[in-house]
Short mmCIF file of C-alpha atoms and ligand atoms in Angstrom, two decimals:
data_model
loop_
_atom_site.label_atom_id
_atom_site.label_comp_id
_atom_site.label_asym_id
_atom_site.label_seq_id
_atom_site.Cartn_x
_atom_site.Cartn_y
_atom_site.Cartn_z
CA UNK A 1 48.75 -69.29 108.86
CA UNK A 2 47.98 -70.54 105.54
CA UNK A 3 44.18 -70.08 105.94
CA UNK A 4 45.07 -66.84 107.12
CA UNK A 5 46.67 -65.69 103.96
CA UNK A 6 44.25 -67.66 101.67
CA UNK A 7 41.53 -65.25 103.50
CA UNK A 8 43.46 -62.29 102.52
CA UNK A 9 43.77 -62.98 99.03
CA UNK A 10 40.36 -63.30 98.88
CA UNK A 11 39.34 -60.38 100.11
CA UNK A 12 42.01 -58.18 98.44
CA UNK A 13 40.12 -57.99 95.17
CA UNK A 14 37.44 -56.63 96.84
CA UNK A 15 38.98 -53.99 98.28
CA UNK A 16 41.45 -53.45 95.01
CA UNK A 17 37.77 -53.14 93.10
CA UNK A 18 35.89 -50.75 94.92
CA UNK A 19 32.85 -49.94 93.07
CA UNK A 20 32.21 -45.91 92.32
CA UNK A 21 29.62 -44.08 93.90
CA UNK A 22 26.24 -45.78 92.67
CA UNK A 23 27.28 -48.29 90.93
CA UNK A 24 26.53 -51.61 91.49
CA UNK A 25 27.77 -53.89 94.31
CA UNK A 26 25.52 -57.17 94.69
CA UNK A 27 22.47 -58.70 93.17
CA UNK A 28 21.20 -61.73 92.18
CA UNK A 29 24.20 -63.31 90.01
CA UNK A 30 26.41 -60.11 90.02
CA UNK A 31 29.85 -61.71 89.97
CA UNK A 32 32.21 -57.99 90.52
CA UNK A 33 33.37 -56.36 93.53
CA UNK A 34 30.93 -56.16 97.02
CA UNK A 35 32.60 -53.26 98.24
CA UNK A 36 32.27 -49.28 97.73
CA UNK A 37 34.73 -46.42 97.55
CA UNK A 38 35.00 -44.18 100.89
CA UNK A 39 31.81 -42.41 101.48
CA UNK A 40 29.91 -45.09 100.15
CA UNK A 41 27.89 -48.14 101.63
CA UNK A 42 26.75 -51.32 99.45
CA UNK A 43 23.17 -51.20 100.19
CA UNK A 44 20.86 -54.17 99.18
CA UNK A 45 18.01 -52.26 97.45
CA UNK A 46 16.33 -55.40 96.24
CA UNK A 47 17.12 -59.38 95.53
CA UNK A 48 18.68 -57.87 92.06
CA UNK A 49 20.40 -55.08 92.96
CA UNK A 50 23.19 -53.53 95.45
CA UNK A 51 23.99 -50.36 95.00
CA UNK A 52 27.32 -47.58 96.55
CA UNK A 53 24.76 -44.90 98.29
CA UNK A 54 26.53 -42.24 100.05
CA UNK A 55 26.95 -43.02 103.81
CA UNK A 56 29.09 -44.87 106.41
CA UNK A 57 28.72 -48.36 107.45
CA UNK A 58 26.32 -47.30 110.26
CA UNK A 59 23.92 -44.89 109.07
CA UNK A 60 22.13 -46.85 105.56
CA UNK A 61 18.97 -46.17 105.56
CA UNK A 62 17.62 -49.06 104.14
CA UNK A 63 15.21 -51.64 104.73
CA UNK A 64 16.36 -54.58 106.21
CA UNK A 65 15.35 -58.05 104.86
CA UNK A 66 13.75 -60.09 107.38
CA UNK A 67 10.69 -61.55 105.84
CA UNK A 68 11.69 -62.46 101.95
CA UNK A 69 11.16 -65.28 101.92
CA UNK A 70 6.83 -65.72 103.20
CA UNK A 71 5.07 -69.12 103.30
CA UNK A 72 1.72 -69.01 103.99
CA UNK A 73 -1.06 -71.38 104.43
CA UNK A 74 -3.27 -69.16 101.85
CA UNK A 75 -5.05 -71.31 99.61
CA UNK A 76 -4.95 -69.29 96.50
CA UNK A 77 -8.65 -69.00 95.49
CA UNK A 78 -10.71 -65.99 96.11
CA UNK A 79 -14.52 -66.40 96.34
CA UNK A 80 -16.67 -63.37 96.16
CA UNK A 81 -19.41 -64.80 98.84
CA UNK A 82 -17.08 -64.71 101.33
CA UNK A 83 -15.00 -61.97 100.93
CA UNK A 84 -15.31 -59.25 103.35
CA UNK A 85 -16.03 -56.06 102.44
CA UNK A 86 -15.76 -53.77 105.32
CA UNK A 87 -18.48 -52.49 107.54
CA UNK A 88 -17.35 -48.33 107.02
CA UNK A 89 -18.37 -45.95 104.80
CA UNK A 90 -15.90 -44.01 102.91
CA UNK A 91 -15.67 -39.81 103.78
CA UNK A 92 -18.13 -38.24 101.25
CA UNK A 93 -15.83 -36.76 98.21
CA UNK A 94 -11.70 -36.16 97.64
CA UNK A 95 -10.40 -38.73 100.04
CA UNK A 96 -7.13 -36.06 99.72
CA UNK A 97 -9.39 -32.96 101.59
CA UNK A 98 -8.57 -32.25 104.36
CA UNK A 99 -5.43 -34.21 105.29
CA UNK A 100 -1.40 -33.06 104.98
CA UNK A 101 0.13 -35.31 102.93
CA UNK A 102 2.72 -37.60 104.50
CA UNK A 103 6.29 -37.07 103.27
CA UNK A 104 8.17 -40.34 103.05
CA UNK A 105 11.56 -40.17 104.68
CA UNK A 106 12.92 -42.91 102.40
CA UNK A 107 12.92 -40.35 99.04
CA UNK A 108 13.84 -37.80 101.25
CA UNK A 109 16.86 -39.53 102.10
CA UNK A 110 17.96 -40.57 98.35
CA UNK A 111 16.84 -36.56 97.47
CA UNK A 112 19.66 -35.23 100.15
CA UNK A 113 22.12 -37.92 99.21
CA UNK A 114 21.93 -36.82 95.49
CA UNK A 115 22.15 -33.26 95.66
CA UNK A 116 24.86 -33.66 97.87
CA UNK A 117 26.35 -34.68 95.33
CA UNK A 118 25.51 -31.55 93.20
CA UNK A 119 28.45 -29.16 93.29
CA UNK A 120 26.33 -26.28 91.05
CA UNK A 121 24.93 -24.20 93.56
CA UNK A 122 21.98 -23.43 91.94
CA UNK A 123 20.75 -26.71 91.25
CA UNK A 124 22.08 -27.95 94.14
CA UNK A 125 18.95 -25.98 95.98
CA UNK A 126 16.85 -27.08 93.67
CA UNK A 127 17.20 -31.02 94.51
CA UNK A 128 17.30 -30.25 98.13
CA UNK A 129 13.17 -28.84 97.43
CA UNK A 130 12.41 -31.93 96.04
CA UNK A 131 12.97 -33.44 99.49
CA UNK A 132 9.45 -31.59 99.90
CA UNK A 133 7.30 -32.79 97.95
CA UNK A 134 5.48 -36.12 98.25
CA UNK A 135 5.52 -39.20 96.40
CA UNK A 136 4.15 -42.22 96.81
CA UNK A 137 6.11 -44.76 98.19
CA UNK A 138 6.56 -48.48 96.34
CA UNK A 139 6.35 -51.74 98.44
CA UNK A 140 8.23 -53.48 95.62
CA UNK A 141 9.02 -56.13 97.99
CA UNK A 142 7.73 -57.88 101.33
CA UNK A 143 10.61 -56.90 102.84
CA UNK A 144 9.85 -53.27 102.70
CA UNK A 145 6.40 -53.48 104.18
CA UNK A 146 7.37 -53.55 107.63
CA UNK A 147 8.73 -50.16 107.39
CA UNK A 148 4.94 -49.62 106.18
CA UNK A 149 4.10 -49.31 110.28
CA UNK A 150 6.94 -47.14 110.66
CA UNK A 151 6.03 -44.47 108.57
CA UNK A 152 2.23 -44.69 109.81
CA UNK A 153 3.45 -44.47 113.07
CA UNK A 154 5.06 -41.26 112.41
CA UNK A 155 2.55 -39.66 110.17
CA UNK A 156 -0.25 -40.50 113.22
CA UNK A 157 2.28 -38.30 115.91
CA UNK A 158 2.36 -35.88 113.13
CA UNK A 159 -1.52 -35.79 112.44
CA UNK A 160 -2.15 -35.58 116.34
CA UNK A 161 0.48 -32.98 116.69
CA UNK A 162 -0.78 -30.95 114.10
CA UNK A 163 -4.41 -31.37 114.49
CA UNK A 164 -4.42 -32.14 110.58
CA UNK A 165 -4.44 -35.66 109.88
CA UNK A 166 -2.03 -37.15 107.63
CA UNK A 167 -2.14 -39.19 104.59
CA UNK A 168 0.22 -42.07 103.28
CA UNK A 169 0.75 -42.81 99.91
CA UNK A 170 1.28 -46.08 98.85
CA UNK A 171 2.24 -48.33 95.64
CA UNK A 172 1.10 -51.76 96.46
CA UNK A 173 3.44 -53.57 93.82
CA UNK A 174 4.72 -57.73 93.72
CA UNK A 175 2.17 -59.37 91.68
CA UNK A 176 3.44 -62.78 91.15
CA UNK A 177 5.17 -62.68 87.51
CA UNK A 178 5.06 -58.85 87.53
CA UNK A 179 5.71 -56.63 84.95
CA UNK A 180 4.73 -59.15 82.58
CA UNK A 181 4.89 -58.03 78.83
CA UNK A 182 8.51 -56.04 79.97
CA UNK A 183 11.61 -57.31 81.66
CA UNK A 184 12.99 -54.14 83.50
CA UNK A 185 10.74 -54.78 86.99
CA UNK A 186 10.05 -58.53 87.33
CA UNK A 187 9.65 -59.19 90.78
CA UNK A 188 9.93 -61.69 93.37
CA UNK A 189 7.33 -64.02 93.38
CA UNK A 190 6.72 -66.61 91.02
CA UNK A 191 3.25 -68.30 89.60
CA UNK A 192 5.25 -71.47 89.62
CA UNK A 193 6.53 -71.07 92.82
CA UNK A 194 3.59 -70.55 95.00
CA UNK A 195 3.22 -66.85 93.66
CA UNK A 196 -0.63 -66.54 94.47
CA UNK A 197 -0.52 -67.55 97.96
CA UNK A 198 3.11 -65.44 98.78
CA UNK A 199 0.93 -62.19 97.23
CA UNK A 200 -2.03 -62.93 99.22
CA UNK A 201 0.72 -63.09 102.67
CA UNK A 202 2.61 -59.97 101.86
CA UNK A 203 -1.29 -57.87 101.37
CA UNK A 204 -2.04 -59.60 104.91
CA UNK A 205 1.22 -58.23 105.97
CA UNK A 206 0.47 -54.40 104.40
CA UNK A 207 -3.29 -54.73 105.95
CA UNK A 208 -1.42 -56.04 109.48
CA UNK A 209 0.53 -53.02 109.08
CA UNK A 210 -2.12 -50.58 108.35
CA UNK A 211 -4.25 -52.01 111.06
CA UNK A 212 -3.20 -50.14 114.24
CA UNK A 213 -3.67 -46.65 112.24
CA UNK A 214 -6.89 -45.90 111.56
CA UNK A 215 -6.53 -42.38 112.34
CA UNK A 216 -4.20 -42.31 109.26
CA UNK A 217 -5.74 -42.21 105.85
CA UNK A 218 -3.62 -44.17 103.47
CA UNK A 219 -4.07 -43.98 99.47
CA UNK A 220 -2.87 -46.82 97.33
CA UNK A 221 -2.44 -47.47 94.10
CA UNK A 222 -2.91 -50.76 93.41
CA UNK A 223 -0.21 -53.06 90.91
CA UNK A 224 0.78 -50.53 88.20
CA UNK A 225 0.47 -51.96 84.59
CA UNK A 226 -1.02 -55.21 85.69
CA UNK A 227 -4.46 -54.65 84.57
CA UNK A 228 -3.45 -52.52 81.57
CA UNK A 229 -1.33 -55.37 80.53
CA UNK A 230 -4.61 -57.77 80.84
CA UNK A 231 -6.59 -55.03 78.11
CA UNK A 232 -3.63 -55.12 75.77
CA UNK A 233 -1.02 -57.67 75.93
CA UNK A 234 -2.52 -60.91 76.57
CA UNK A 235 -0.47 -62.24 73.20
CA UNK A 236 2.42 -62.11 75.33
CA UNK A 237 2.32 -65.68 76.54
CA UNK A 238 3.58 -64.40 80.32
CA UNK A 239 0.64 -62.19 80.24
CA UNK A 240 -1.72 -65.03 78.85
CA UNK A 241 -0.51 -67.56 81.77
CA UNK A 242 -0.56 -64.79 84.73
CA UNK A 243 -4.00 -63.75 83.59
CA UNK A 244 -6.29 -65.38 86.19
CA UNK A 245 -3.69 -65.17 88.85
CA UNK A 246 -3.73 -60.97 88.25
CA UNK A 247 -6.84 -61.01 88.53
CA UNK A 248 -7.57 -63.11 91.23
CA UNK A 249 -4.42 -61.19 93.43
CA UNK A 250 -5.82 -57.58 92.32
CA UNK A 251 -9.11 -58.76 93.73
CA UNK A 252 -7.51 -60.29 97.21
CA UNK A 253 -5.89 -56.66 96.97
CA UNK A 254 -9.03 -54.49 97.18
CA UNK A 255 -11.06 -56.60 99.40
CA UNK A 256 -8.69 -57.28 101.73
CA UNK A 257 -7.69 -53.29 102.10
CA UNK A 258 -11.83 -52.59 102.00
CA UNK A 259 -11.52 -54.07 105.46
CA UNK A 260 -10.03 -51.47 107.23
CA UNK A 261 -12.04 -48.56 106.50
CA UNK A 262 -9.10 -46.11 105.60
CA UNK A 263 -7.57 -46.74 102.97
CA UNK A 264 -8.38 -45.39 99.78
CA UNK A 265 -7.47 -47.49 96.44
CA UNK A 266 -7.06 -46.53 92.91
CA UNK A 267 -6.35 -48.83 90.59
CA UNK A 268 -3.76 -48.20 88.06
CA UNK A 269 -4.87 -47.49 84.60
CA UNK A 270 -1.53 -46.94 82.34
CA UNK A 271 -1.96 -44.13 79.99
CA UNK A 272 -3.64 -41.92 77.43
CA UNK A 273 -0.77 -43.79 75.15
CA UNK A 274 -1.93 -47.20 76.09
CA UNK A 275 -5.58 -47.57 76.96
CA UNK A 276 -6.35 -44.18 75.51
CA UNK A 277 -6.42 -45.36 72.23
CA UNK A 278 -10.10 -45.27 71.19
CA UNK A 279 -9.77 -48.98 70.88
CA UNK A 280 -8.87 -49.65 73.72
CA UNK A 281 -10.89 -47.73 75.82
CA UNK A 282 -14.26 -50.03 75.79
CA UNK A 283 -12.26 -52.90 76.91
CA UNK A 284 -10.38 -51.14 79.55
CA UNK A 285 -13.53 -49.77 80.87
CA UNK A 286 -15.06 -53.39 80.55
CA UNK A 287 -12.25 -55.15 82.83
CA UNK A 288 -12.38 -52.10 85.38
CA UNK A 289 -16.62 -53.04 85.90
CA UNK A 290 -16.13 -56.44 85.87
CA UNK A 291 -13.24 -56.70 88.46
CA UNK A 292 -14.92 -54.52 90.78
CA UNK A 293 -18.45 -55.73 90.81
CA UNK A 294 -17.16 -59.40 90.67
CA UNK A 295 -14.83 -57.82 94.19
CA UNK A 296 -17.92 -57.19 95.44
CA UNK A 297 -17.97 -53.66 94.74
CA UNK A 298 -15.52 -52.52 98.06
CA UNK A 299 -16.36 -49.14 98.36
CA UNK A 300 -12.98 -47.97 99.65
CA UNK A 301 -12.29 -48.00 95.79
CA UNK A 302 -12.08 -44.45 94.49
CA UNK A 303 -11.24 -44.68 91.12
CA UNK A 304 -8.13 -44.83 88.67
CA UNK A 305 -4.47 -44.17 88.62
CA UNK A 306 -3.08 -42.76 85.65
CA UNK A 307 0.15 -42.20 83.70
CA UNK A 308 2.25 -43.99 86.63
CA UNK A 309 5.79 -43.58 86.09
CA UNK A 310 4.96 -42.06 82.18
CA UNK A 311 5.73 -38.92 80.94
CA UNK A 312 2.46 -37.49 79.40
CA UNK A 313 0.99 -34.25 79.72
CA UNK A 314 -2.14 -33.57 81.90
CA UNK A 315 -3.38 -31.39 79.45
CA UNK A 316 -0.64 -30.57 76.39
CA UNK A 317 -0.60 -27.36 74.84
CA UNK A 318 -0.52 -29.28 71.00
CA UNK A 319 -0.54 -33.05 70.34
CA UNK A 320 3.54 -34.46 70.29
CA UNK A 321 3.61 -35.65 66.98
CA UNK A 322 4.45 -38.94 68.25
CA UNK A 323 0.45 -39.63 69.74
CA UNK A 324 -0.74 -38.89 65.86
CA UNK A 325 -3.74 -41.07 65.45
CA UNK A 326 -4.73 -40.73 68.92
CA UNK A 327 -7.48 -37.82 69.45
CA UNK A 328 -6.55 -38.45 73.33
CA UNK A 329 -3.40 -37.24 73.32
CA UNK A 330 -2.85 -36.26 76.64
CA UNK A 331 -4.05 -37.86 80.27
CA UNK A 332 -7.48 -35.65 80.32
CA UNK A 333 -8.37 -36.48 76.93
CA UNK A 334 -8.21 -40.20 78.25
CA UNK A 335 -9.85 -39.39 81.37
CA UNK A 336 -12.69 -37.49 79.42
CA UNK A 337 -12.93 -40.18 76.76
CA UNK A 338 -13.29 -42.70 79.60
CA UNK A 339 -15.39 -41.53 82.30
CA UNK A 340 -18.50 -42.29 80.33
CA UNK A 341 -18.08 -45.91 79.67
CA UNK A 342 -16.49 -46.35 83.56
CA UNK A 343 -19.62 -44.50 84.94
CA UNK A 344 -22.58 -46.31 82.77
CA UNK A 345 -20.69 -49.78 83.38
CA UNK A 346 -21.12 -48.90 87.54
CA UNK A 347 -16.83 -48.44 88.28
CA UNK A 348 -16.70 -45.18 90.43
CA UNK A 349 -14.90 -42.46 87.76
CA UNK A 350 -12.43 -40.73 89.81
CA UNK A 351 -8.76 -40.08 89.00
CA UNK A 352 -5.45 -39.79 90.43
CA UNK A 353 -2.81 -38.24 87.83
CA UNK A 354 0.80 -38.88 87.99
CA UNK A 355 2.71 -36.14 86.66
CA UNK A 356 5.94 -36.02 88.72
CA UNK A 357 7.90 -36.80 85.44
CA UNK A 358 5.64 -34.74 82.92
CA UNK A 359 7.49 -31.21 82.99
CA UNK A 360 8.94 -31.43 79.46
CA UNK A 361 7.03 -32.91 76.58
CA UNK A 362 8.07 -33.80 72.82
CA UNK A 363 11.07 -36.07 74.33
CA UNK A 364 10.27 -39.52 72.99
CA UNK A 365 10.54 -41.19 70.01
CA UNK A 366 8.14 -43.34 69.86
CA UNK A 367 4.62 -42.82 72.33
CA UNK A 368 5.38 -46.49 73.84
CA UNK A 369 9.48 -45.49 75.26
CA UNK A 370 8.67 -45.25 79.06
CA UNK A 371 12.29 -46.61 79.95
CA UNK A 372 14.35 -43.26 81.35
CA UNK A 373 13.11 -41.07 78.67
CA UNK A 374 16.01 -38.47 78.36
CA UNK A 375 15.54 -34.68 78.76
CA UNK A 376 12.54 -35.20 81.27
CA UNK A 377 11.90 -33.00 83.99
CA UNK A 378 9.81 -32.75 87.30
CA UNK A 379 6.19 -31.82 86.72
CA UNK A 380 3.20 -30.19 88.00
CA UNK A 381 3.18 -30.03 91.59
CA UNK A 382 0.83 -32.22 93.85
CA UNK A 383 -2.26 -30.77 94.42
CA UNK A 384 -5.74 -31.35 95.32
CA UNK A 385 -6.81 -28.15 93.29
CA UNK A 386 -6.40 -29.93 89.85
CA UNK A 387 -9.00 -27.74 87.56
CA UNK A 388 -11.13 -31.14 86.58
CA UNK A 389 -14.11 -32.21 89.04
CA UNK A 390 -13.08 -36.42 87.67
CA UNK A 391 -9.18 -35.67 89.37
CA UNK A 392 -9.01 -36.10 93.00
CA UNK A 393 -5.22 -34.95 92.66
CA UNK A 394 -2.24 -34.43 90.61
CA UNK A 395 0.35 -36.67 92.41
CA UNK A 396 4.19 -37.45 92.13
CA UNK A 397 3.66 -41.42 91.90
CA UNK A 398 7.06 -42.59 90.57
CA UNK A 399 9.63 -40.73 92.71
CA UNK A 400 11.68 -38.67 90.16
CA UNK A 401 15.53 -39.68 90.39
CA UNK A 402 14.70 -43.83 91.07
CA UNK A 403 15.25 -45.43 87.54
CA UNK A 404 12.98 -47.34 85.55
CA UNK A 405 15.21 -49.84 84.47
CA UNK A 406 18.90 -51.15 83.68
CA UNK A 407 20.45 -50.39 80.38
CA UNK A 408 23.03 -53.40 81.06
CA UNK A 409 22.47 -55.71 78.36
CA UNK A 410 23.74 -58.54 80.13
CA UNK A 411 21.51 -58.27 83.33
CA UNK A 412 18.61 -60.70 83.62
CA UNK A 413 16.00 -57.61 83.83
CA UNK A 414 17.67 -55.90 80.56
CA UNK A 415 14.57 -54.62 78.50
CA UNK A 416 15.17 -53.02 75.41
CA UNK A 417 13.50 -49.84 75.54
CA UNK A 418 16.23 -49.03 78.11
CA UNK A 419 18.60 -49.10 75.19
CA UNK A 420 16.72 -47.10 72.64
CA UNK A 421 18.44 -43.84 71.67
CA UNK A 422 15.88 -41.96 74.09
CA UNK A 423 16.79 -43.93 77.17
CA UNK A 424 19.24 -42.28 79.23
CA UNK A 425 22.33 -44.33 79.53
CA UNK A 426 24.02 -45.78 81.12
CA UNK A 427 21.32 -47.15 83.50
CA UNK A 428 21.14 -48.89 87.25
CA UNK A 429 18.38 -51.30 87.83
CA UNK A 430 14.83 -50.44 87.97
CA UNK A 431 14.14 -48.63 91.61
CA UNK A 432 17.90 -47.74 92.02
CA UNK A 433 18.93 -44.21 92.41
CA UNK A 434 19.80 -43.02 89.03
CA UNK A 435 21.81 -39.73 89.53
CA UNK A 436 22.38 -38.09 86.44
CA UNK A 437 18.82 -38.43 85.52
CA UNK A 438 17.78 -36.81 88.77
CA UNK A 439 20.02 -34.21 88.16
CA UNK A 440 18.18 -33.68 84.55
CA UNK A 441 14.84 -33.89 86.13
CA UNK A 442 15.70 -31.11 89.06
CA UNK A 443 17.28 -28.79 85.88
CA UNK A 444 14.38 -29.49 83.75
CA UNK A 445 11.66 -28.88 85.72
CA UNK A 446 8.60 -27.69 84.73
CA UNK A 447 7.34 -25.09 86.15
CA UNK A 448 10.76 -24.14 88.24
CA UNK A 449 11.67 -26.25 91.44
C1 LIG B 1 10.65 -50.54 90.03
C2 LIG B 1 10.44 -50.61 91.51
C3 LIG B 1 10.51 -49.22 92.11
C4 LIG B 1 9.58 -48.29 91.39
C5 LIG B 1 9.68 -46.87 91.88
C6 LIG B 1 9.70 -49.57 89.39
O1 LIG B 1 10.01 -49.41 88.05
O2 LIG B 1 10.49 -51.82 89.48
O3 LIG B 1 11.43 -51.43 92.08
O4 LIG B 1 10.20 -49.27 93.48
O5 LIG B 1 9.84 -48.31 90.01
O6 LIG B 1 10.91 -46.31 91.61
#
């Protein structure tokens, strides 16, 4: 009797507390309420984060957590020698020709959640179109990457159905001490903590995944920031100390995804803002060569990502005042600027260009804000017809609506650009749905949704 009532005083709270409609509702050492107002499900979106998505109790969508926490009996080194690099040759050209892209069903369910929610009737068709257009889809965790098979599985019944075969985009994305000059995406493996040999399991999971599908073409961008982060911030002592393990995990990466003959990798190559800078550019180039040719040159590597998840113009009508100094001032101005030094130094010059955030420009303050820039809309469109024989495609890389990062001062992934005046606030955790700023993005977009 008495346990009985201690066990409904406990729970009261709870229920007394229930959190609004995308707010938070778990997380690594969130201490308020676990539960959601009607409508609304607390959905683990990652170790740091819960979030109220709209739903009932049966129907989340969500990954389930089964393998997060990997052991493996990885050693941790790579060695070059015995690497293997695949026995295929890559299709001649645009790995995107001649394939219908895949359209994840993950971003398609957060797109007809939020607009939903959307009571304007104009831009409430709007968001529902942006359940049409593809993104690439982040494995920001191991526990995700089962669902990788899923979604192949589909997209080969599509391909056979159709008679056009499909391609998968993917964001291969947990380097162990990731995100390492910023706090707002710090991941899940540790450097201390047998990092190394839990990145090289979850790529032998993706690759396990990706293995029964070879009639599926998959194209992945490969750890976002990392290797920009090695041009420019090795001062930052996290950056300094993760150096070697970067670059040995990158390289494990391409290799490793070489192997199966259908997957196409860029790797990411932040921005005109970042390694655009003229002096920047020689060493960027430098680390790009020497990565790939000491990878064993796989040839499944296409090129470069750029502008993941940042805001720049593909080509901008007039320089923002903010990239004064900077004679590439916009993402073909560094793609231009680079391909020379890229091509003479032996790394294969071809570009994918995210500009699914891009639609407005002259928004920041500063060129370096990348945290939930306010007033942003959707971008260019995806397409293989991009107007520059160096871009393979325009793609929507960082699926518009997901946040970038919290603006809660108090959470242990707080970064401060996610506080400056021209970060949208408040904030959710990075990767949570972020409504009102999808709701900016669908009424901003550029050209029209
Ligand atoms: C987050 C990831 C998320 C990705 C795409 C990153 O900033 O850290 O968790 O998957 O954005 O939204």
């Amino acid at each position: 009797m008495l346990s009985a009532f201690l066990a409904l005083v406990a729970i009261l709270p709870a229920f007394a507390n229930a959190q609004a409609l995308y707010s938070q509702c778990g997380g690594t050492g969130w201490s308020g309420a676990t539960t959601c107002v009607s409508g609304a499900v607390c959905t683990v979106l990652n170790p740091y984060y819960s979030q109220c998505l709209p739903g009932t109790a049966t129907t989340t969508s969500n990954p389930t957590t089964t393998t997060s926490n990997p052991t493996t009996s990885n050693s941790g080194t790579t060695t070059v020698s015995s690497a293997p690099t695949g026995t295929q040759t890559p299709a001649a050209g645009n790995p995107f020709e001649g394939h219908n892209i895949w359209l994840t069903p993950f971003y398609a369910a957060e797109v007809a959640a939020a607009a939903a929610n959307i009571t304007d009737a104009t831009t409430k068709a709007a968001a529902q179109s942006v359940a049409q257009i593809p993104t690439f889809t982040w494995f920001d965790t191991i526990a995700k990457v089962p669902d990788l098979g899923t979604y192949l599985a589909n997209a080969s019944a599509l391909g056979k159905s159709s008679g056009t075969p499909s391609l998968v985009q993917i964001i291969v994305y947990d380097l162990p001490d990731r995100d390492c000059a910023a706090a707002a995406s710090n991941g899940e493996f540790s450097i201390a903590d047998n990092g190394q040999a839990n990145y090289f399991n979850y790529i032998d999971q993706l690759v396990a995944q990706i293995k029964p599908f070879p009639d599926v073409r998959v194209v992945a961008i490969i750890e976002p920031d990392s290797l920009a982060n090695l041009v420019t911030n090795l001062s930052v002592e996290k950056c300094a100390n993760a150096q070697t393990t970067y670059l040995a995990c990158v390289t494990y990466a391409i290799q490793q995804l070489n192997t199966l003959g259908n997957v196409y990798s860029y790797l990411d190559a932040g921005h005109a803002g970042w390694l655009g800078w003229p002096a920047n550019l020689q060493p960027a180039a430098n680390l790009f060569a020497s990565l790939f040719k000491s990878a064993g040159s796989p040839s499944f590597v296409r090129g470069l990502a750029t502008d993941v998840a940042n805001y720049n113009a593909l080509s901008a009508a007039s320089p923002d005042p903010i990239t004064q100094g900077n004679s590439n001032y916009d993402e073909i101005h560094y793609i231009n600027a680079l391909t020379p030094l890229l091509t003479s130094s032996g790394f294969p010059a071809h570009f994918i260009v995210d500009q699914g955030r891009s639609g407005v420009q002259n928004i920041r303050q500063q060129w370096g804000d990348w945290c939930n820039v306010k007033g942003a809309g959707f971008g260019m469109r995806p397409t293989i017809n991009t107007g520059y024989t160096a871009i393979d495609a325009i793609v929507w890389a960082k699926p518009g609506g997901e946040c970038d990062g919290t603006s809660n001062t108090s959470s242990a992934r707080y970064d401060y650009h996610c506080g400056l005046s021209d970060a949208d606030q408040p904030a959710p955790e990075a990767g949570t749905w972020f409504q009102e700023y999808f709701t900016t993005l669908v009424q901003k977009a550029s050209p029209p949704l």
